Structures are given as structure tokens and as C-alpha cells.
Short mmCIF file of C-alpha atoms in Angstrom, two decimals:
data_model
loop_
_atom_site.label_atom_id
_atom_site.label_comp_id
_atom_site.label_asym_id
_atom_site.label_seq_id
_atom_site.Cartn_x
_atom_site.Cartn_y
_atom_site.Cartn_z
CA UNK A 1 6.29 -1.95 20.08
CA UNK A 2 8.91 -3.47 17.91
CA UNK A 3 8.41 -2.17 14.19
CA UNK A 4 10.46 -3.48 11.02
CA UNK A 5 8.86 -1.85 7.94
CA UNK A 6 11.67 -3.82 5.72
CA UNK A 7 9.82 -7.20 6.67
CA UNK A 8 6.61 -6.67 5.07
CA UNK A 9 6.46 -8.59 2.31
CA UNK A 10 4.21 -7.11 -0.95
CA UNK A 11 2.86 -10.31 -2.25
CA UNK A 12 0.32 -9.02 -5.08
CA UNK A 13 -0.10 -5.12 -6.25
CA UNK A 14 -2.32 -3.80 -8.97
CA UNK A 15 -3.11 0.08 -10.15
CA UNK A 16 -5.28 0.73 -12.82
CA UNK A 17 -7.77 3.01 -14.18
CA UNK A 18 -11.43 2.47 -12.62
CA UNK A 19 -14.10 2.10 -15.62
CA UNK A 20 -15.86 5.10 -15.99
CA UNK A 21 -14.28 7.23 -13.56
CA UNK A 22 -11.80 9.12 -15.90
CA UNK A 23 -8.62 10.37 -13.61
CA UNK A 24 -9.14 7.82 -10.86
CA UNK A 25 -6.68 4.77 -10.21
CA UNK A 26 -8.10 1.59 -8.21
CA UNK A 27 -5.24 0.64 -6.18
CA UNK A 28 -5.29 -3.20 -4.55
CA UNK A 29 -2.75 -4.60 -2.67
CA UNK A 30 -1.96 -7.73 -0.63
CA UNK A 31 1.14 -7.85 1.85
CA UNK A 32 2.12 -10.52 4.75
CA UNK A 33 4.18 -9.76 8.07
CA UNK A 34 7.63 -11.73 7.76
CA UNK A 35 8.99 -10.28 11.45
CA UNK A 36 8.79 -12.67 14.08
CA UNK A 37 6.25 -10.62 16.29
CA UNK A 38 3.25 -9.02 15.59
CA UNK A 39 3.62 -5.11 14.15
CA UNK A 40 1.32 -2.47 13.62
CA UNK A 41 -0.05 -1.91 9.93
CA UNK A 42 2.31 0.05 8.07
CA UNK A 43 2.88 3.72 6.39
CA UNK A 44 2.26 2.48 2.87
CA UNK A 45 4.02 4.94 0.45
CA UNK A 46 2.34 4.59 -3.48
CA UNK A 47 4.61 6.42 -5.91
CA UNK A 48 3.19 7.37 -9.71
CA UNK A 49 6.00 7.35 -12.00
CA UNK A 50 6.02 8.57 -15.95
CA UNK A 51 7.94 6.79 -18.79
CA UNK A 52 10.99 8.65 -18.05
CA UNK A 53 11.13 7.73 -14.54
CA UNK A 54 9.94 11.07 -13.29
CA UNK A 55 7.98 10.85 -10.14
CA UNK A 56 4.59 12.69 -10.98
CA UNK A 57 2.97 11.55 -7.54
CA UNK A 58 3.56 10.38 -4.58
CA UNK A 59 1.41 9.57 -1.26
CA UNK A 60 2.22 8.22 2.41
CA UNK A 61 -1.46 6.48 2.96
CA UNK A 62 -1.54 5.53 7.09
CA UNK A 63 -3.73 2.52 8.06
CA UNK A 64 -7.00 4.96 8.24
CA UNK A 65 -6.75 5.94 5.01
CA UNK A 66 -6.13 2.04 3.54
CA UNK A 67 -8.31 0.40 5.79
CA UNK A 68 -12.03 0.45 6.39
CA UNK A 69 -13.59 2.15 8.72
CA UNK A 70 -16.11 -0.63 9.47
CA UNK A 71 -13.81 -3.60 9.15
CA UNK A 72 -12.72 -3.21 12.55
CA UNK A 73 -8.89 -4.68 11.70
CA UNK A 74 -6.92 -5.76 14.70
CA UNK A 75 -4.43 -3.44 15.84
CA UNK A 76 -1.14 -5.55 14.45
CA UNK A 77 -0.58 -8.07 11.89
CA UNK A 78 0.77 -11.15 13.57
CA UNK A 79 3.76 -13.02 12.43
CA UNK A 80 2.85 -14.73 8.93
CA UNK A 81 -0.43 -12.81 8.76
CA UNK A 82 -1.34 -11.57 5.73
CA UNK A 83 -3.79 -8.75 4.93
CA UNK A 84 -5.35 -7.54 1.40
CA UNK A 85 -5.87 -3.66 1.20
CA UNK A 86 -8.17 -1.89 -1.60
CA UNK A 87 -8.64 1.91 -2.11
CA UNK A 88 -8.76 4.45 -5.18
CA UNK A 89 -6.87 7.31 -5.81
CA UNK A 90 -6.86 10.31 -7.60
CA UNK A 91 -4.04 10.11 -10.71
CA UNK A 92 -2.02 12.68 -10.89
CA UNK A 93 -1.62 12.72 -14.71
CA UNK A 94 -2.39 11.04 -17.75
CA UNK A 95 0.90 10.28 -18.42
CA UNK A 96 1.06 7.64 -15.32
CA UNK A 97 2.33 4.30 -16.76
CA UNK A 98 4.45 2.99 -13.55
CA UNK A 99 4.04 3.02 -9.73
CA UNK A 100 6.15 1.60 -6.73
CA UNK A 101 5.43 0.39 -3.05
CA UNK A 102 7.13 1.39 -0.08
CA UNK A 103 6.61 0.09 3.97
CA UNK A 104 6.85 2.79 6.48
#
């Protein structure tokens, strides 16, 4: 199958803290398919960045570990689909203040 991790487009991405759950981040993300065939769900790579830049964490989640077990999710994303993603994490540190998103 034809794969092009650069044309997955992050539309909407939010970390934060989950209430009441001290040291765990709620991660939700929402990302379309811009190729012009269908691909498999991507490698997403979440990395947790301090003020100074410094990567404190860093994690290469594959689709089973984004996407639910019991949601069943077809096997690609077609052309122009887009799909919303939720999971937590464990933070690294306290001093986490910044985080990027990668396609693999």
C-alpha cells in the first residue's frame, strides 16, 4: 500500500492535565488524510517538551495504542477522511509546558 505520512493533516490537538489524576496528560487529537488514496492510520509520534526546548518525553503511539479496541476502525483512512483520536498519557515531568505531533 501506498503510504505518505507528510499528508496527514493535524487539524485540532489538545494536551492537558486530567482533573484529579495528578501526573496524567489527556491527549485529543483530530487529523484528515490529504493523499489521494486511502492509507493506513499512522505512527503518531507525541513529543513533551520543557520551557527550554528540552525534550523530556517522547512516544511513537501505533494505531492499537490510539484507537479503541471496540471501535472496530476501518483499516485506512480514505482520501479526505478525517478521524478524531483520544487517549491519556503518563507525563513525564512537571515541568511539561509544550508538546509536538509527528505522522509516521
Amino acid at each position: 500500500a501506498w503510504r505518505e505520512p507528510a499528508a496527514y493533516t493535524m487539524l485540532q490537538r489538545e494536551v492537558r492535565p486530567l482533573p484529579g489524576q495528578p501526573g496524567v496528560l489527556q491527549v485529543q487529537a483530530s487529523f484528515r488524510n490529504d493523499a489521494r488514496w486511502a492509507q493506513d492510520w499512522p505512527a503518531l509520534r507525541l513529543s513533551l517538551s520543557a520551557a527550554d526546548g528540552r525534550v523530556i518525553g517522547r512516544r511513537t503511539l501505533q494505531p492499537g495504542d490510539y484507537l479503541p479496541a471496540a471501535q472496530g476502525a476501518p483499516p485506512a483512512l480514505e482520501s479526505g477522511q478525517s478521524a478524531q483520536v483520544a487517549f491519556l498519557l503518563r507525563e513525564p515531568s512537571a515541568a511539561t509546558v509544550a508538546y509536538t505531533f509527528e505522522f509516521r
